[in-house]
């Protein structure tokens, strides 16, 4: 994340933040008196107004003088060439004067009206280029926004609370700051368009950040938000996703939402069934002497999931009812539910015999080989049939985001295979649960989800 340091320090900010727009500011100094003096160099009388002047309400048109002096000029505005003056009793006003409710600034040497940026008495002001009136509140000047004090009109620097939001103005030139700003040892974020301080979660340059809901400071470390726990980088403040090592411990965060999830959570996919091939439809899968594949996979998955929970306390996600989705979206569903690993259970068909397993032929997520090796070995120990090998194929359910494997338990259209399955079903359930537990202890089998 890129930012701009405005160079503030504790000393420079000792008097800020001061609120504008409803929050009290310093009172005006009570020095609004006018004094008549004499220009020692030219011997011409003039009115000096200092930081303030007695308010003079002048009505009617501006007066105009043709000559160099003002002895014959009427009180009011006088135009001489490109310069404007304000005359009172034949005297050109110098300094600051309030006329008809607006403040103006006149050169302290010759009395001509000044416009645009003016600095005096340690503060900077801006006078309208056309009318010369002092600017109050906010104004865009040469493409940058500035804030001018509501009471005295001086240019604001530092932090200002305006109409219910905080803004930041450069400590040197007073322009409104945007984006990320380093202030008094902490990062803050200001809207790129209107400049207001941002709070809460913010998406910036491809990453999520968190800013305090009250003071706007960037958050770091562990944060509890809306019932979930998140972690933001100790240095850069970025929200963490996927597998992370924090203070020597292993953690995993949702691949898309960023909140902490169990380090291992398995998605057990029952092959076929509801919505597998088309929405709202039930896909039976293969049929054979053993029955209907979708029924067999659903029952087996439910039993394995129950054994994992009861024996090992492992979190298991299953969708053996109408909550299931199209088989091409099951990887995506597993990620959405915070899973780290996917195992898909099927029964084979086609006249063969034995068990086999698959990973994707070209889109196999990292760690799939470890998942396949563990689950293939445990399936073989449970079923006791011919080992047809650990294979690769373009099977969408095992391609994408999570370390995955697809198990073909045995052939549903082979009586010998199905008899073996029925006789050893409890052992198969135990072995598959044991394999899942072994995966939970094997870091290579645990994916981030992206």
Coordinates of C-alpha atoms in Angstrom, one line a residue:
X1 CA 0.0 0.0 0.0
X2 CA 1.4 3.4 -1.0
X3 CA 1.0 6.4 1.2
X4 CA 2.1 10.0 1.7
X5 CA 3.7 11.1 5.0
X6 CA 2.7 14.6 5.8
X7 CA 5.5 15.1 8.3
X8 CA 3.4 15.7 11.4
X9 CA 4.8 15.3 14.9
X10 CA 3.5 15.4 18.4
X11 CA 4.6 19.0 18.8
X12 CA 3.1 20.1 15.5
X13 CA -0.2 18.5 16.3
X14 CA -0.4 19.6 19.9
X15 CA -3.2 22.1 19.1
X16 CA -5.1 19.8 16.7
X17 CA -7.5 18.3 16.0
X18 CA -9.8 21.3 16.2
X19 CA -13.3 20.9 15.0
X20 CA -15.1 23.0 12.4
X21 CA -18.8 23.1 11.6
X22 CA -20.4 22.9 15.0
X23 CA -17.4 22.2 17.3
X24 CA -15.9 25.2 19.2
X25 CA -12.8 27.0 17.8
X26 CA -10.6 29.7 19.4
X27 CA -12.4 33.0 19.9
X28 CA -11.4 35.9 17.7
X29 CA -8.9 38.2 19.4
X30 CA -10.5 41.4 20.5
X31 CA -8.2 43.8 18.5
X32 CA -10.6 45.0 15.8
X33 CA -9.8 48.6 16.1
X34 CA -8.8 51.1 13.4
X35 CA -6.0 53.7 13.9
X36 CA -5.2 56.7 11.7
X37 CA -1.5 57.0 10.9
X38 CA 0.8 58.8 8.5
X39 CA 3.0 57.2 5.9
X40 CA 6.4 58.6 7.0
X41 CA 7.8 58.2 3.5
X42 CA 5.1 60.0 1.5
X43 CA 3.3 61.9 4.2
X44 CA -0.1 60.5 3.2
X45 CA -2.7 59.7 5.9
X46 CA -4.1 56.0 5.9
X47 CA -6.1 53.7 8.1
X48 CA -4.2 50.7 9.7
X49 CA -6.4 47.8 10.6
X50 CA -3.9 45.1 11.8
X51 CA -5.4 41.6 12.3
X52 CA -8.9 43.0 12.3
X53 CA -10.8 46.2 11.7
X54 CA -13.9 47.9 12.8
X55 CA -16.7 46.7 10.5
X56 CA -17.8 49.5 8.1
X57 CA -21.0 49.0 6.2
X58 CA -20.8 50.9 2.9
X59 CA -23.9 51.0 0.7
X60 CA -24.3 52.1 -3.0
X61 CA -21.9 52.0 -6.0
X62 CA -18.2 52.1 -5.7
X63 CA -16.6 55.5 -5.9
X64 CA -14.0 56.1 -8.7
X65 CA -11.1 58.6 -8.7
X66 CA -9.2 59.7 -11.8
X67 CA -6.1 61.1 -10.0
X68 CA -3.1 59.7 -8.3
X69 CA -4.3 60.9 -4.8
X70 CA -7.6 60.4 -3.0
X71 CA -8.2 63.9 -1.6
X72 CA -11.2 64.5 -3.9
X73 CA -12.4 60.9 -3.9
X74 CA -15.7 60.0 -2.2
X75 CA -15.7 57.4 0.5
X76 CA -16.0 53.8 -0.8
X77 CA -14.3 51.9 -3.6
X78 CA -11.9 53.6 -5.9
X79 CA -10.4 52.1 -9.1
X80 CA -7.0 53.3 -10.3
X81 CA -5.6 51.4 -13.3
X82 CA -5.6 47.7 -12.4
X83 CA -5.8 48.4 -8.6
X84 CA -8.7 48.9 -6.3
X85 CA -8.7 50.9 -3.1
X86 CA -11.2 51.6 -0.3
X87 CA -11.4 55.2 0.9
X88 CA -12.6 56.5 4.2
X89 CA -12.5 60.3 4.8
X90 CA -10.0 60.7 1.9
X91 CA -7.7 58.0 3.4
X92 CA -6.8 54.7 1.7
X93 CA -7.5 51.8 4.0
X94 CA -4.5 49.5 4.7
X95 CA -4.6 46.1 6.4
X96 CA -7.9 44.2 6.9
X97 CA -11.4 45.7 6.8
X98 CA -14.9 44.2 6.8
X99 CA -17.1 45.8 4.2
X100 CA -20.7 44.9 3.7
X101 CA -20.2 41.6 5.6
X102 CA -17.1 40.5 3.7
X103 CA -13.4 40.9 4.8
X104 CA -10.8 42.4 2.5
X105 CA -7.1 42.9 2.7
X106 CA -5.3 46.0 1.6
X107 CA -1.6 46.4 1.0
X108 CA 0.0 47.9 4.1
X109 CA 2.3 50.0 1.9
X110 CA 0.1 51.5 -0.8
X111 CA -3.5 50.4 0.2
X112 CA -4.3 48.5 -3.0
X113 CA -6.7 45.6 -2.5
X114 CA -5.0 42.2 -2.4
X115 CA -6.3 39.0 -3.9
X116 CA -5.5 35.2 -3.7
X117 CA -2.9 33.9 -1.2
X118 CA -1.8 36.3 1.5
X119 CA 0.2 35.6 4.6
X120 CA 0.4 37.8 7.7
X121 CA 0.5 37.5 11.4
X122 CA 1.7 33.9 11.1
X123 CA -1.3 32.7 9.1
X124 CA -2.3 32.2 5.5
X125 CA -5.5 33.4 3.9
X126 CA -7.1 33.3 0.5
X127 CA -9.0 36.3 -1.1
X128 CA -11.2 35.8 -4.1
X129 CA -9.4 36.7 -7.3
X130 CA -12.3 38.7 -8.6
X131 CA -14.1 40.3 -5.7
X132 CA -11.2 40.2 -3.2
X133 CA -13.5 38.8 -0.4
X134 CA -11.9 36.6 2.2
X135 CA -12.6 32.9 1.7
X136 CA -14.3 30.9 4.5
X137 CA -15.0 27.1 4.7
X138 CA -13.8 24.9 1.8
X139 CA -12.6 25.9 -1.6
X140 CA -10.9 24.2 -4.6
X141 CA -7.9 26.2 -5.7
X142 CA -5.8 25.1 -8.7
X143 CA -7.2 21.5 -8.4
X144 CA -6.7 21.1 -4.7
X145 CA -9.2 21.5 -1.8
X146 CA -8.4 23.7 1.2
X147 CA -10.3 24.4 4.4
X148 CA -10.5 28.0 5.7
X149 CA -11.5 28.6 9.3
X150 CA -15.2 29.4 9.7
X151 CA -14.6 32.4 12.0
X152 CA -11.2 33.9 11.1
X153 CA -10.7 32.6 7.6
X154 CA -7.2 31.4 7.9
X155 CA -6.0 28.3 6.0
X156 CA -6.3 25.1 8.1
X157 CA -3.5 22.6 8.5
X158 CA -3.5 19.2 10.2
X159 CA -6.7 17.4 11.1
X160 CA -10.2 19.0 11.0
X161 CA -13.6 17.7 12.0
X162 CA -16.0 19.0 9.4
X163 CA -19.7 18.2 9.0
X164 CA -19.5 14.9 10.8
X165 CA -16.2 13.6 9.2
X166 CA -12.5 14.0 9.7
X167 CA -10.2 15.4 7.0
X168 CA -6.5 15.9 6.8
X169 CA -4.7 19.0 5.4
X170 CA -1.0 19.2 4.7
X171 CA 1.0 20.7 7.5
X172 CA 3.0 22.9 5.0
X173 CA 0.8 23.9 2.1
X174 CA -2.6 23.2 3.6
X175 CA -4.0 21.1 0.6
X176 CA -6.4 18.3 1.4
X177 CA -4.7 15.0 1.6
X178 CA -6.1 11.7 0.1
X179 CA -5.2 8.0 0.3
X180 CA -2.9 6.6 3.0
X181 CA -1.3 9.0 5.4
X182 CA 1.3 8.3 8.1
X183 CA 0.4 10.5 11.1
X184 CA 1.9 10.4 14.6
X185 CA 3.1 6.8 14.2
X186 CA 0.0 5.3 12.6
X187 CA -1.5 4.9 9.2
X188 CA -4.9 6.4 8.3
X189 CA -6.9 6.3 5.1
X190 CA -8.7 9.2 3.4
X191 CA -11.1 8.9 0.6
X192 CA -9.6 9.3 -2.8
X193 CA -12.4 11.6 -4.0
X194 CA -13.8 13.6 -1.1
X195 CA -11.0 13.3 1.4
X196 CA -13.0 12.1 4.4
X197 CA -11.3 9.7 6.8
X198 CA -12.3 6.1 6.3
X199 CA -13.2 3.6 8.9
X200 CA -13.8 -0.2 9.1
X201 CA -12.8 -2.6 6.3
X202 CA -11.4 -1.0 3.1
X203 CA -10.3 -2.6 -0.2
X204 CA -7.1 -0.9 -1.3
X205 CA -4.8 -1.9 -4.1
X206 CA -5.9 -5.5 -4.1
X207 CA -5.9 -6.1 -0.4
X208 CA -8.3 -5.6 2.6
X209 CA -7.3 -3.4 5.5
X210 CA -9.1 -2.5 8.7
X211 CA -9.3 0.9 10.3
X212 CA -10.6 1.7 13.8
X213 CA -14.3 2.6 13.8
X214 CA -13.6 5.6 16.1
X215 CA -10.2 7.1 15.6
X216 CA -9.5 5.7 12.1
X217 CA -6.1 4.1 12.9
X218 CA -5.0 1.1 10.8
X219 CA -5.5 -2.2 12.7
X220 CA -2.8 -4.9 13.1
X221 CA -2.8 -8.4 14.5
X222 CA -5.9 -10.3 15.7
X223 CA -9.3 -8.6 15.3
X224 CA -12.7 -9.8 16.3
X225 CA -15.3 -8.6 13.9
X226 CA -19.0 -9.6 13.6
X227 CA -18.5 -12.9 15.3
X228 CA -15.4 -13.9 13.3
X229 CA -11.6 -13.6 14.0
X230 CA -9.3 -12.0 11.5
X231 CA -5.6 -11.4 11.3
X232 CA -4.0 -8.2 9.8
X233 CA -0.3 -8.1 9.1
X234 CA 1.8 -6.8 11.9
X235 CA 3.7 -4.5 9.5
X236 CA 1.6 -3.9 6.4
X237 CA -1.9 -4.3 7.9
X238 CA -3.1 -6.6 5.1
X239 CA -5.9 -9.1 5.9
X240 CA -4.5 -12.7 5.9
X241 CA -6.0 -15.5 3.7
X242 CA -5.3 -19.2 3.5
X243 CA -2.5 -20.9 5.5
X244 CA -0.4 -18.7 7.7
X245 CA 2.3 -19.1 10.3
X246 CA 1.8 -16.5 13.1
X247 CA 4.0 -16.3 16.1
X248 CA 5.2 -19.9 15.4
X249 CA 1.7 -21.4 15.1
X250 CA -0.2 -22.7 12.1
X251 CA -3.5 -21.0 11.2
X252 CA -5.8 -21.0 8.2
X253 CA -8.1 -18.2 7.1
X254 CA -11.0 -18.4 4.7
X255 CA -9.8 -18.1 1.1
X256 CA -12.4 -15.5 0.2
X257 CA -13.7 -14.0 3.4
X258 CA -10.5 -13.9 5.4
X259 CA -11.9 -15.0 8.8
X260 CA -10.2 -17.8 10.7
X261 CA -11.4 -21.4 9.9
X262 CA -10.2 -24.7 11.3
X263 CA -6.8 -25.7 10.0
X264 CA -8.2 -28.9 8.6
X265 CA -11.8 -29.2 7.4
X266 CA -12.7 -31.9 4.8
X267 CA -15.4 -31.8 2.2
X268 CA -16.7 -35.4 1.6
X269 CA -18.4 -35.5 -1.7
X270 CA -21.0 -38.2 -2.4
X271 CA -20.8 -38.9 -6.1
X272 CA -23.9 -38.0 -8.2
X273 CA -27.2 -37.4 -6.3
X274 CA -29.1 -34.1 -6.3
X275 CA -28.1 -31.4 -8.8
X276 CA -25.1 -33.3 -9.9
X277 CA -25.8 -33.1 -13.6
X278 CA -28.6 -30.5 -13.7
X279 CA -30.3 -28.2 -11.2
X280 CA -33.3 -29.7 -9.4
X281 CA -32.7 -33.1 -10.8
X282 CA -31.5 -36.3 -9.1
X283 CA -28.6 -38.1 -10.8
X284 CA -28.6 -41.8 -9.9
X285 CA -25.1 -42.5 -11.3
X286 CA -24.3 -46.1 -12.2
X287 CA -26.7 -49.0 -11.7
X288 CA -25.8 -52.6 -11.0
X289 CA -26.2 -55.6 -8.8
X290 CA -25.2 -53.5 -5.9
X291 CA -28.0 -51.0 -6.4
X292 CA -27.9 -47.3 -7.2
X293 CA -24.6 -45.5 -7.0
X294 CA -26.0 -42.2 -5.7
X295 CA -27.7 -44.0 -2.8
X296 CA -24.5 -46.0 -1.9
X297 CA -22.2 -43.0 -2.0
X298 CA -24.6 -40.9 0.1
X299 CA -24.9 -43.6 2.8
X300 CA -21.1 -44.3 2.9
X301 CA -20.2 -40.6 3.1
X302 CA -22.6 -40.0 5.9
X303 CA -21.2 -42.9 7.9
X304 CA -17.6 -41.9 7.3
X305 CA -18.4 -38.3 8.3
X306 CA -20.0 -39.5 11.5
X307 CA -17.0 -41.6 12.4
X308 CA -14.6 -38.7 11.8
X309 CA -16.6 -36.5 14.1
X310 CA -17.1 -39.0 16.8
X311 CA -13.6 -40.6 16.8
X312 CA -11.4 -37.7 15.9
X313 CA -13.4 -34.5 16.3
X314 CA -12.7 -33.6 12.7
X315 CA -14.9 -31.0 11.0
X316 CA -16.5 -32.6 7.9
X317 CA -18.8 -30.9 5.3
X318 CA -21.3 -33.1 3.4
X319 CA -24.1 -32.4 1.0
X320 CA -26.0 -35.7 0.5
X321 CA -29.3 -34.0 0.1
X322 CA -30.8 -31.2 -2.2
X323 CA -28.2 -28.7 -0.9
X324 CA -25.6 -30.4 -3.2
X325 CA -24.6 -28.5 -6.3
X326 CA -23.5 -29.3 -9.9
X327 CA -20.5 -31.5 -9.8
X328 CA -18.4 -28.9 -11.6
X329 CA -19.1 -26.4 -8.7
X330 CA -18.4 -28.7 -5.8
X331 CA -14.8 -27.5 -5.5
X332 CA -16.1 -24.0 -5.3
X333 CA -18.7 -25.0 -2.7
X334 CA -16.0 -26.6 -0.6
X335 CA -13.9 -23.4 -0.7
X336 CA -17.0 -21.3 0.2
X337 CA -17.5 -23.5 3.3
X338 CA -13.9 -23.0 4.5
X339 CA -12.7 -26.5 3.6
X340 CA -9.0 -27.4 3.3
X341 CA -9.3 -30.8 1.5
X342 CA -11.8 -32.7 -0.8
X343 CA -12.4 -36.4 -1.1
X344 CA -15.0 -37.6 -3.7
X345 CA -16.6 -41.1 -3.2
X346 CA -17.8 -43.1 -6.2
X347 CA -18.5 -46.6 -7.4
X348 CA -17.1 -47.9 -10.7
X349 CA -18.9 -49.6 -13.5
X350 CA -18.0 -51.3 -16.8
X351 CA -17.2 -54.9 -16.0
X352 CA -14.0 -54.6 -14.1
X353 CA -13.0 -55.4 -10.6
X354 CA -11.0 -53.7 -7.8
X355 CA -10.5 -50.2 -6.5
X356 CA -8.7 -47.2 -7.9
X357 CA -8.2 -43.4 -7.2
X358 CA -7.8 -40.3 -9.3
X359 CA -6.4 -36.8 -9.3
X360 CA -6.8 -34.3 -12.1
X361 CA -4.7 -34.8 -15.1
X362 CA -3.5 -31.2 -15.5
X363 CA -5.4 -29.0 -13.0
X364 CA -4.5 -30.9 -9.8
X365 CA -4.1 -28.5 -6.8
X366 CA -0.9 -28.7 -4.9
X367 CA -1.0 -31.4 -2.3
X368 CA -3.4 -33.7 -4.3
X369 CA -0.7 -36.3 -4.7
X370 CA -0.4 -36.6 -0.9
X371 CA -4.2 -36.8 -0.5
X372 CA -4.4 -39.5 -3.1
X373 CA -1.6 -41.6 -1.6
X374 CA -3.1 -41.6 1.9
X375 CA -6.7 -42.3 0.9
X376 CA -5.8 -44.9 -1.7
X377 CA -3.8 -46.9 0.8
X378 CA -6.6 -46.8 3.4
X379 CA -9.2 -47.7 0.9
X380 CA -7.1 -50.8 -0.2
X381 CA -6.7 -51.8 3.5
X382 CA -10.5 -51.7 3.9
X383 CA -11.8 -53.2 0.7
X384 CA -9.1 -55.9 0.1
X385 CA -9.7 -56.1 -3.6
X386 CA -7.4 -55.7 -6.6
X387 CA -5.4 -52.4 -6.7
X388 CA -6.1 -50.8 -10.1
X389 CA -3.7 -48.0 -9.3
X390 CA -3.4 -44.3 -8.5
X391 CA -4.5 -42.6 -11.8
X392 CA -5.0 -39.2 -13.4
X393 CA -8.0 -38.1 -15.4
X394 CA -9.7 -34.9 -16.4
X395 CA -12.3 -35.0 -13.6
X396 CA -13.7 -31.6 -12.7
X397 CA -14.6 -32.5 -9.1
X398 CA -10.9 -32.9 -8.3
X399 CA -9.5 -30.0 -10.3
X400 CA -9.3 -26.4 -9.1
X401 CA -8.7 -25.1 -5.6
X402 CA -8.2 -27.8 -2.9
X403 CA -6.0 -30.9 -2.6
X404 CA -8.4 -33.6 -3.8
X405 CA -8.8 -37.2 -4.8
X406 CA -11.7 -39.3 -6.2
X407 CA -12.1 -42.8 -4.9
X408 CA -13.7 -45.6 -6.9
X409 CA -14.6 -48.0 -4.1
X410 CA -15.3 -51.0 -6.3
X411 CA -17.4 -52.1 -9.3
X412 CA -21.1 -51.7 -8.7
X413 CA -21.9 -54.1 -11.6
X414 CA -19.6 -56.9 -10.3
X415 CA -21.2 -59.3 -7.8
X416 CA -17.8 -60.3 -6.3
X417 CA -16.9 -56.7 -5.6
X418 CA -20.2 -55.8 -4.1
X419 CA -20.2 -58.8 -1.9
X420 CA -16.8 -57.8 -0.6
X421 CA -18.1 -54.2 0.0
X422 CA -21.1 -55.4 2.0
X423 CA -19.0 -57.8 4.1
X424 CA -16.3 -55.2 4.9
X425 CA -18.3 -52.0 4.9
X426 CA -17.7 -51.2 8.6
X427 CA -14.0 -51.7 8.1
X428 CA -14.0 -49.5 5.0
X429 CA -15.7 -46.7 7.0
X430 CA -13.1 -47.0 9.7
X431 CA -10.2 -47.0 7.2
X432 CA -11.5 -44.0 5.3
X433 CA -12.0 -42.1 8.6
X434 CA -8.4 -43.1 9.6
X435 CA -7.1 -41.8 6.3
X436 CA -8.9 -38.5 6.8
X437 CA -7.4 -38.2 10.3
X438 CA -3.9 -39.0 8.8
X439 CA -4.5 -36.2 6.3
X440 CA -5.3 -33.8 9.1
X441 CA -1.8 -34.4 10.5
X442 CA -0.1 -34.0 7.1
X443 CA 0.4 -30.3 6.1
X444 CA 0.8 -31.1 2.4
X445 CA -2.9 -32.3 2.4
X446 CA -4.2 -29.0 3.7
X447 CA -4.8 -26.4 1.1
X448 CA -5.4 -22.6 1.3
X449 CA -8.3 -22.6 -1.2
X450 CA -6.8 -20.5 -3.9

